[in-house]
CSV table of C-alpha atoms in Angstrom, one decimal:
chain,number,residue,atom,x,y,z
A,1115,MET,CA,32.4,34.1,104.2
A,1116,ALA,CA,32.5,32.6,107.6
A,1117,ASP,CA,33.7,29.4,106.3
A,1118,ILE,CA,36.7,28.1,108.2
A,1119,GLN,CA,38.0,25.3,106.2
A,1120,GLN,CA,41.5,26.4,105.3
A,1121,GLY,CA,43.2,24.0,103.0
A,1122,GLY,CA,46.5,22.9,104.6
A,1123,GLY,CA,48.3,23.4,101.4
A,1124,GLY,CA,49.7,19.9,101.0
A,1125,GLY,CA,52.5,19.8,103.6
A,1126,LYS,CA,56.2,19.9,103.2
A,1127,ASP,CA,57.0,16.3,102.8
A,1128,GLY,CA,54.3,15.5,100.4
A,1129,LYS,CA,52.6,13.3,103.0
A,1130,VAL,CA,48.9,13.3,102.5
A,1131,ARG,CA,47.2,13.9,105.7
A,1132,SER,CA,43.7,12.9,106.1
A,1133,LYS,CA,41.6,16.0,106.3
A,1134,LYS,CA,39.6,16.4,109.5
A,1135,ALA,CA,36.1,17.2,108.7
A,1136,SER,CA,34.9,20.1,110.8
A,1137,THR,CA,31.6,19.8,112.5
A,1138,ARG,CA,31.0,23.5,112.6
A,1139,VAL,CA,28.0,24.7,110.8
A,1140,ASP,CA,27.8,28.1,109.3
A,1141,MET,CA,25.1,29.9,111.1
A,1142,THR,CA,24.8,33.0,109.0
A,1143,PRO,CA,21.8,32.0,106.8
A,1144,MET,CA,20.0,30.8,109.9
A,1145,VAL,CA,20.5,34.2,111.6
A,1146,ASP,CA,19.3,35.9,108.5
A,1147,LEU,CA,16.2,33.8,108.5
A,1148,GLY,CA,15.6,34.4,112.2
A,1149,PHE,CA,15.8,38.2,111.8
A,1150,LEU,CA,13.7,38.1,108.7
A,1151,LEU,CA,10.9,36.4,110.7
A,1152,ILE,CA,11.3,38.7,113.6
A,1153,THR,CA,10.9,41.7,111.3
A,1154,PHE,CA,7.8,40.2,109.9
A,1155,PHE,CA,6.3,39.5,113.3
A,1156,ILE,CA,7.1,43.0,114.6
A,1157,LEU,CA,5.4,44.6,111.6
A,1158,ALA,CA,2.4,42.3,111.7
A,1159,THR,CA,1.5,42.7,115.3
A,1160,THR,CA,-0.1,45.2,117.5
A,1161,LEU,CA,2.0,45.5,120.6
A,1162,SER,CA,0.1,48.1,122.5
A,1163,LYS,CA,-3.3,46.9,123.3
A,1164,PRO,CA,-5.9,49.6,123.1
A,1165,LYS,CA,-7.3,50.8,126.4
A,1166,ALA,CA,-10.9,51.6,127.2
A,1167,MET,CA,-12.9,53.7,129.5
A,1168,THR,CA,-16.3,52.6,130.6
A,1169,LEU,CA,-19.3,54.7,130.1
A,1170,ASN,CA,-22.5,54.1,131.9
A,1171,VAL,CA,-25.5,56.0,130.9
A,1172,PRO,CA,-28.7,56.3,132.8
A,1173,ASP,CA,-31.5,54.0,131.9
A,1174,LYS,CA,-33.9,55.7,129.5
A,1175,GLN,CA,-36.8,53.3,129.8
A,1176,ASN,CA,-37.0,53.5,133.5
A,1177,LYS,CA,-40.3,55.2,134.0
A,1178,GLU,CA,-40.2,55.5,137.7
A,1179,GLU,CA,-37.5,58.1,137.7
A,1180,GLN,CA,-35.9,58.8,141.0
A,1181,LYS,CA,-36.9,62.2,142.1
A,1182,THR,CA,-33.9,64.2,143.3
A,1183,ASP,CA,-33.7,67.7,144.5
A,1184,PRO,CA,-32.7,70.1,141.8
A,1185,ILE,CA,-29.1,71.1,142.2
A,1186,LYS,CA,-28.3,74.7,142.9
A,1187,ALA,CA,-26.7,76.4,140.0
A,1188,SER,CA,-24.1,77.8,142.4
A,1189,LYS,CA,-22.7,74.3,142.9
A,1190,VAL,CA,-22.5,73.4,139.2
A,1191,LEU,CA,-19.7,73.9,136.7
A,1192,THR,CA,-21.1,73.7,133.2
A,1193,LEU,CA,-18.7,72.8,130.3
A,1194,TYR,CA,-20.1,73.4,126.9
A,1195,LEU,CA,-17.9,71.6,124.3
A,1196,GLY,CA,-18.0,73.7,121.3
A,1197,ASN,CA,-16.4,74.1,117.8
A,1198,ASP,CA,-12.7,74.0,117.3
A,1199,ASN,CA,-11.9,72.3,120.6
A,1200,ILE,CA,-13.1,75.2,122.6
A,1201,VAL,CA,-14.8,74.8,125.9
A,1202,HIS,CA,-17.3,77.4,127.1
A,1203,VAL,CA,-17.1,77.3,130.9
A,1204,LEU,CA,-19.9,78.6,133.1
A,1205,ASP,CA,-18.9,78.5,136.7
A,1206,GLY,CA,-21.6,78.4,139.3
A,1207,ILE,CA,-24.1,80.4,137.3
A,1208,ALA,CA,-27.3,79.3,135.8
A,1209,PRO,CA,-27.5,79.8,132.0
A,1210,ASP,CA,-30.5,82.0,132.4
A,1211,ASP,CA,-28.8,84.3,134.8
A,1212,GLU,CA,-28.2,87.7,133.4
A,1213,LYS,CA,-24.5,87.6,134.4
A,1214,ALA,CA,-24.0,84.4,132.5
A,1215,LYS,CA,-23.2,86.0,129.1
A,1216,THR,CA,-20.4,88.1,130.6
A,1217,GLU,CA,-19.1,85.4,133.0
A,1218,MET,CA,-18.8,82.7,130.4
A,1219,LYS,CA,-15.2,82.0,129.5
A,1220,ASP,CA,-13.8,80.3,126.5
A,1221,VAL,CA,-10.9,78.0,127.3
A,1222,SER,CA,-8.9,75.4,125.4
A,1223,PHE,CA,-8.6,71.8,126.5
A,1224,GLN,CA,-5.1,72.5,128.0
A,1225,GLU,CA,-6.6,75.1,130.3
A,1226,VAL,CA,-9.8,73.3,131.2
A,1227,ARG,CA,-8.2,71.3,134.0
A,1228,THR,CA,-7.2,74.4,136.0
A,1229,ALA,CA,-10.7,75.8,135.4
A,1230,ILE,CA,-12.2,72.7,136.8
A,1231,LEU,CA,-9.9,72.5,139.8
A,1232,LYS,CA,-10.4,76.1,140.6
A,1233,SER,CA,-14.1,75.8,140.5
A,1234,LYS,CA,-14.1,72.6,142.5
A,1235,GLN,CA,-12.0,74.1,145.2
A,1236,ARG,CA,-14.2,77.2,145.4
A,1237,ILE,CA,-17.5,75.3,145.5
A,1238,ASN,CA,-16.3,72.7,147.9
A,1239,SER,CA,-15.0,75.3,150.3
A,1240,GLN,CA,-18.2,77.3,150.2
A,1241,ASN,CA,-20.6,74.5,150.6
A,1242,PRO,CA,-20.7,71.7,153.1
A,1243,LYS,CA,-20.7,68.1,152.1
A,1244,ASP,CA,-24.2,66.5,151.9
A,1245,ASP,CA,-25.4,64.0,154.4
A,1246,LYS,CA,-24.0,61.1,152.4
A,1247,GLY,CA,-20.6,62.6,152.4
A,1248,ASN,CA,-20.6,63.6,148.8
A,1249,GLU,CA,-18.8,66.6,147.6
A,1250,PRO,CA,-21.1,69.5,146.7
A,1251,PHE,CA,-19.3,70.1,143.4
A,1252,VAL,CA,-21.1,68.9,140.3
A,1253,CYS,CA,-19.9,69.1,136.8
A,1254,VAL,CA,-22.2,69.1,133.8
A,1255,ILE,CA,-20.8,68.4,130.4
A,1256,LYS,CA,-22.8,69.5,127.5
A,1257,PRO,CA,-21.4,68.6,124.1
A,1258,LEU,CA,-22.6,70.8,121.3
A,1259,PRO,CA,-23.1,69.6,117.8
A,1260,GLY,CA,-19.8,71.1,116.7
A,1261,SER,CA,-17.8,69.1,119.2
A,1262,THR,CA,-15.9,66.0,118.3
A,1263,TYR,CA,-15.8,62.6,119.9
A,1264,LYS,CA,-12.3,63.4,121.1
A,1265,ASN,CA,-13.6,66.4,123.0
A,1266,MET,CA,-16.1,64.2,124.7
A,1267,VAL,CA,-13.5,61.6,125.7
A,1268,ASP,CA,-11.1,64.4,126.8
A,1269,ALA,CA,-13.8,65.9,129.0
A,1270,LEU,CA,-14.6,62.6,130.6
A,1271,ASP,CA,-10.9,62.0,131.1
A,1272,GLU,CA,-10.6,65.4,132.8
A,1273,MET,CA,-13.3,64.2,135.2
A,1274,LYS,CA,-11.2,61.3,136.1
A,1275,ILE,CA,-8.0,63.4,136.4
A,1276,THR,CA,-9.6,66.0,138.6
A,1277,LYS,CA,-11.4,63.3,140.6
A,1278,THR,CA,-14.8,64.8,140.1
A,1279,SER,CA,-17.1,62.1,141.2
A,1280,ARG,CA,-20.3,63.7,140.4
A,1281,TYR,CA,-20.6,64.6,136.8
A,1282,ALA,CA,-23.2,64.3,134.1
A,1283,MET,CA,-23.1,64.3,130.3
A,1284,VAL,CA,-26.2,66.0,129.0
A,1285,ASP,CA,-26.9,66.8,125.4
A,1286,LEU,CA,-30.2,68.3,125.9
A,1287,LEU,CA,-30.0,72.0,125.5
A,1288,LEU,CA,-32.6,74.1,127.3
A,1289,GLN,CA,-33.9,77.3,125.9
A,1290,ALA,CA,-31.7,79.1,128.4
A,1291,ASP,CA,-28.6,77.4,127.0
A,1292,LYS,CA,-29.6,78.2,123.4
A,1293,ASP,CA,-30.1,81.9,124.3
A,1294,LEU,CA,-26.8,82.0,126.0
A,1295,LEU,CA,-24.8,80.3,123.4
A,1296,GLY,CA,-26.5,81.7,120.3
A,1297,ASP,CA,-24.4,81.1,117.3
A,1298,LYS,CA,-21.9,78.9,119.1
A,1299,ILE,CA,-24.2,76.0,119.0
A,1300,LYS,CA,-23.9,75.6,115.3
A,1301,ASP,CA,-21.5,73.1,113.8
A,1302,ASN,CA,-18.9,75.2,111.9
A,1303,ASP,CA,-18.2,72.4,109.5
A,1304,GLN,CA,-21.7,72.2,108.2
A,1305,LYS,CA,-22.3,75.2,106.1
B,238,MET,CA,63.6,27.5,102.6
B,239,ALA,CA,60.7,28.8,100.7
B,240,ALA,CA,59.4,32.3,101.2
B,241,VAL,CA,56.9,32.4,104.0
B,242,LYS,CA,53.6,32.5,102.5
B,243,PRO,CA,51.3,34.9,104.2
B,244,LYS,CA,48.5,32.7,105.5
B,245,ARG,CA,45.1,34.3,104.7
B,246,ASN,CA,43.0,34.3,107.8
B,247,TYR,CA,39.5,35.2,107.0
B,248,PRO,CA,37.9,37.1,109.8
B,249,MET,CA,35.5,34.7,111.3
B,250,MET,CA,32.7,35.3,113.6
B,251,ASP,CA,30.8,32.8,115.6
B,252,MET,CA,27.2,33.2,114.6
B,253,THR,CA,25.8,30.7,117.1
B,254,ALA,CA,25.1,33.3,119.8
B,255,MET,CA,23.5,35.7,117.4
B,256,CYS,CA,21.4,32.9,116.1
B,257,ASP,CA,20.3,32.1,119.7
B,258,VAL,CA,19.3,35.7,120.3
B,259,ALA,CA,17.4,35.9,117.0
B,260,PHE,CA,15.3,32.9,117.7
B,261,LEU,CA,14.7,33.8,121.3
B,262,LEU,CA,13.2,37.1,120.1
B,263,LEU,CA,11.4,35.3,117.3
B,264,THR,CA,9.8,33.0,119.9
B,265,PHE,CA,8.8,36.0,122.0
B,266,PHE,CA,7.2,37.8,119.1
B,267,ILE,CA,5.3,34.7,117.9
B,268,LEU,CA,3.9,34.0,121.3
B,269,THR,CA,2.8,37.6,122.0
B,270,ALA,CA,1.6,38.2,118.4
B,271,GLN,CA,-1.9,39.5,118.0
B,272,PHE,CA,-2.4,40.1,114.4
B,273,LYS,CA,-3.7,43.4,113.1
B,274,SER,CA,-7.1,42.9,111.8
B,275,GLN,CA,-8.0,44.2,108.4
B,276,ASP,CA,-10.4,47.0,109.2
B,277,ALA,CA,-12.8,48.6,106.9
B,278,ALA,CA,-11.6,52.0,107.9
B,279,THR,CA,-8.7,53.5,109.7
B,280,ILE,CA,-9.7,55.0,113.0
B,281,GLU,CA,-7.5,57.2,115.2
B,282,THR,CA,-8.8,56.9,118.7
B,283,PRO,CA,-8.4,59.7,121.2
B,284,SER,CA,-6.3,58.9,124.3
B,285,SER,CA,-7.2,58.7,127.9
B,286,ILE,CA,-5.5,57.9,131.1
B,287,SER,CA,-7.7,55.0,131.7
B,288,GLY,CA,-5.8,51.8,132.4
B,289,LEU,CA,-8.6,49.4,131.6
B,290,VAL,CA,-7.7,46.9,128.8
B,291,VAL,CA,-10.3,46.2,126.2
B,292,PRO,CA,-11.6,42.7,126.6
B,293,ASP,CA,-10.2,40.4,124.0
B,294,LYS,CA,-13.1,38.1,123.5
B,295,ASP,CA,-16.9,38.4,123.1
B,296,VAL,CA,-16.5,41.9,121.8
B,297,MET,CA,-18.8,43.8,119.5
B,298,THR,CA,-17.2,46.9,118.1
B,299,ILE,CA,-19.0,49.8,116.7
B,300,SER,CA,-16.6,52.1,114.9
B,301,LEU,CA,-17.2,55.6,114.0
B,302,ASP,CA,-14.9,57.1,111.4
B,303,LYS,CA,-14.1,60.7,110.9
B,304,GLU,CA,-16.6,61.2,108.2
B,305,GLY,CA,-19.3,60.0,110.5
B,306,LYS,CA,-19.7,56.6,108.9
B,307,VAL,CA,-20.5,53.7,111.2
B,308,TYR,CA,-19.0,50.2,111.0
B,309,PHE,CA,-20.0,47.2,112.8
B,310,GLY,CA,-18.0,44.1,113.7
B,311,VAL,CA,-18.0,41.1,116.0
B,312,ASP,CA,-14.8,39.3,117.0
B,313,ASN,CA,-15.9,35.7,116.7
B,314,GLN,CA,-16.5,34.1,113.3
B,315,VAL,CA,-19.2,31.8,114.6
B,316,THR,CA,-21.1,34.7,116.0
B,317,ARG,CA,-20.8,36.5,112.7
B,318,GLN,CA,-22.3,33.5,111.0
B,319,GLY,CA,-25.2,33.2,113.4
B,320,MET,CA,-25.7,37.0,113.3
B,321,LEU,CA,-26.0,37.0,109.5
B,322,GLU,CA,-28.4,34.1,109.5
B,323,SER,CA,-30.8,35.5,112.0
B,324,MET,CA,-30.5,38.9,110.3
B,325,ALA,CA,-31.3,37.4,107.0
B,326,SER,CA,-34.4,35.6,108.3
B,327,ALA,CA,-35.6,38.7,110.1
B,328,GLU,CA,-35.2,40.7,106.9
B,329,GLY,CA,-36.5,38.0,104.5
B,330,MET,CA,-33.2,37.7,102.7
B,331,GLN,CA,-31.2,34.8,101.5
B,332,PHE,CA,-27.4,34.5,101.5
B,333,SER,CA,-25.6,31.8,99.7
B,334,PRO,CA,-22.9,29.7,101.5
B,335,ALA,CA,-20.2,31.6,99.6
B,336,GLU,CA,-21.6,35.0,100.7
B,337,THR,CA,-21.9,33.7,104.3
B,338,LYS,CA,-18.3,32.7,104.1
B,339,ALA,CA,-17.2,36.0,102.8
B,340,PHE,CA,-19.2,37.7,105.6
B,341,MET,CA,-17.5,35.6,108.2
B,342,LEU,CA,-14.1,36.9,107.0
B,343,GLN,CA,-15.0,40.5,107.5
B,344,SER,CA,-13.8,41.8,110.8
B,345,ASN,CA,-16.0,44.7,110.4
B,346,PHE,CA,-18.2,46.2,107.7
B,347,GLY,CA,-20.0,49.3,106.9
B,348,VAL,CA,-22.6,48.4,104.3
B,349,PRO,CA,-26.4,48.9,104.6
B,350,MET,CA,-28.5,45.8,104.6
B,351,ASN,CA,-29.8,46.3,101.1
B,352,GLN,CA,-26.3,46.6,99.6
B,353,LEU,CA,-24.8,43.8,101.7
B,354,LYS,CA,-25.6,41.0,99.3
B,355,GLY,CA,-24.0,42.8,96.4
B,356,PHE,CA,-21.0,43.6,98.5
B,357,LEU,CA,-20.4,40.1,99.7
B,358,SER,CA,-20.6,38.6,96.2
B,359,LEU,CA,-17.7,40.8,95.0
B,360,PRO,CA,-14.4,39.0,94.6
B,361,LYS,CA,-12.0,39.4,97.5
B,362,ASP,CA,-9.6,41.8,95.9
B,363,GLN,CA,-12.4,44.2,94.8
B,364,MET,CA,-14.0,44.0,98.2
B,365,ALA,CA,-11.0,45.8,99.8
B,366,ALA,CA,-11.1,48.6,97.3
B,367,VAL,CA,-14.8,49.3,97.7
B,368,LYS,CA,-15.5,52.4,99.7
B,369,GLN,CA,-18.1,51.3,102.2
B,370,PRO,CA,-20.9,53.8,102.8
B,371,GLY,CA,-21.4,53.0,106.4
B,372,ILE,CA,-24.3,51.5,108.3
B,373,PRO,CA,-27.3,53.8,108.5
B,374,VAL,CA,-28.2,54.8,112.1
B,375,ASP,CA,-29.9,58.1,112.0
B,376,SER,CA,-33.3,57.6,110.6
B,377,THR,CA,-35.8,55.6,112.5
B,378,ALA,CA,-37.1,54.1,109.3
B,379,GLN,CA,-33.9,52.2,108.5
B,380,ASN,CA,-31.8,51.8,111.6
B,381,ASP,CA,-29.7,48.9,110.5
B,382,LEU,CA,-27.2,49.3,113.3
B,383,ALA,CA,-29.9,48.7,115.9
B,384,LYS,CA,-31.0,45.6,114.1
B,385,TRP,CA,-27.4,44.3,113.9
B,386,ILE,CA,-26.8,45.0,117.6
B,387,TYR,CA,-30.0,43.1,118.4
B,388,GLN,CA,-29.2,40.1,116.2
B,389,ALA,CA,-25.7,39.9,117.4
B,390,ARG,CA,-26.8,39.9,121.0
B,391,LYS,CA,-29.4,37.4,120.2
B,392,THR,CA,-26.7,35.1,118.8
B,393,ASN,CA,-24.2,35.7,121.7
B,394,ASN,CA,-25.6,37.2,124.8
B,395,ASP,CA,-22.2,37.7,126.4
B,396,LEU,CA,-21.1,40.3,123.9
B,397,ARG,CA,-19.6,43.4,125.4
B,398,ILE,CA,-19.9,46.6,123.4
B,399,CYS,CA,-17.0,48.7,122.5
B,400,ILE,CA,-17.4,52.0,120.7
B,401,LYS,CA,-14.4,53.1,118.8
B,402,GLY,CA,-14.7,56.6,117.6
B,403,ASP,CA,-12.3,58.7,115.5
B,404,ASN,CA,-10.8,61.9,117.0
B,405,LEU,CA,-12.6,64.0,114.4
B,406,SER,CA,-16.0,62.3,114.4
B,407,LYS,CA,-18.7,64.6,115.5
B,408,PHE,CA,-20.7,64.3,118.6
B,409,PRO,CA,-24.2,64.1,117.0
B,410,LYS,CA,-23.2,60.9,115.2
B,411,PHE,CA,-22.0,59.4,118.5
B,412,LYS,CA,-25.3,60.4,119.9
B,413,ASP,CA,-27.1,58.5,117.2
B,414,VAL,CA,-25.1,55.4,118.1
B,415,LEU,CA,-25.8,56.0,121.7
B,416,ASN,CA,-29.5,56.2,121.0
B,417,ALA,CA,-29.5,53.0,119.1
B,418,LEU,CA,-27.9,51.3,122.1
B,419,GLN,CA,-30.1,52.9,124.7
B,420,ALA,CA,-33.2,52.0,122.8
B,421,GLN,CA,-32.3,48.4,123.5
B,422,ASN,CA,-31.6,49.1,127.1
B,423,ILE,CA,-27.8,48.9,126.8
B,424,ASN,CA,-26.4,51.3,129.2
B,425,LYS,CA,-22.9,50.2,129.8
B,426,PHE,CA,-20.2,50.1,127.3
B,427,TYR,CA,-16.6,50.7,126.6
B,428,LEU,CA,-15.1,53.6,124.8
B,429,VAL,CA,-11.9,52.5,123.1
B,430,THR,CA,-9.0,54.9,123.6
B,431,GLY,CA,-5.3,55.0,123.3
B,432,SER,CA,-3.3,55.2,126.4
B,433,GLU,CA,-1.9,58.4,127.8
B,434,GLN,CA,0.3,59.1,130.8
B,435,PRO,CA,-1.7,60.7,133.7
B,436,PRO,CA,-0.3,64.0,134.9
B,437,ALA,CA,2.5,63.9,137.4
B,438,GLY,CA,1.5,63.1,140.9
B,439,TRP,CA,-1.9,61.8,139.9
B,440,LYS,CA,-3.0,58.6,141.6
B,441,GLU,CA,-6.0,56.5,141.2
B,442,ASP,CA,-8.0,56.2,144.4
B,443,GLU,CA,-10.3,53.6,145.7
């Protein structure tokens, strides 16, 4: 192959010349081995380290709950995460409002960002900032039993993307929510 | 004069440079290698724009697969051993040294406490083939996950908690895991996600 020792073929005069031993080493097998090991290490490793998002949940055992003023429904965007990656959006209306049924929109996760931004802009322009300088806009995420873990992560991610600083994830469904959503609460996969 | 013999010149390439490159790359890969751990279940995590890297030591991972089964794992083998021992004494069970050793080699597992002994006594090749039923979390009567979390934290108090859920796992199951954690006053944890590009023009503030 890559061997370089070419026999001189004797020589014209029949003089025997001492052969000079070459110090060159054939590297081909070594290269083969090197690449074999590289292949092994590439396949056996995880290059991209998984990322993580932090989730802080409120303390459940804290008996002395901080009393806060109830938030006006007009400042709240409610996202119900439903079956089949659908988000039911309720913008600035309480679930027990009579208009809620007609105002509730079903959007996909691709469109939810524009819905959040629109609502955020509307609410922030209509209401002043509170005395601590917080934005008036509040987003409430309510995952329904039919929603997946991915939906939840996506929704939390949207909060980060839209820079919504005040949001809450609530899984408690009030009677008003149940009346509003009706059949949509059920998990479609569980017959 | 004899006829000129055509001299055969074999095409020759100098492999030294190539060899250098190969071993340079090899060194790089060896040094950066983090071996894939053999997990009990394959989990496809959702992606987020979060840039936070999962801590690489003192991690407790609670995995949630798409069928809603829960797996539990701790990264350190010493912690695993301590965890199993304190769990065994709390439950009034005995594990042989061989079973403890088998347990230490599991990066994560999804077997209820009452089946654990049987599972650990299986030979190694059969162990991988067994379909693990998942750790029970839902009922208050047998909430093994909560017990494991408790014992693991007792063994190593610095453990950080990562929840690794599959795309398709349902929210109520996640809620069960959350309840098990919150019942022990754990309110801060990591959700493991893949990485995703933030939308154009998006900047992290603060």
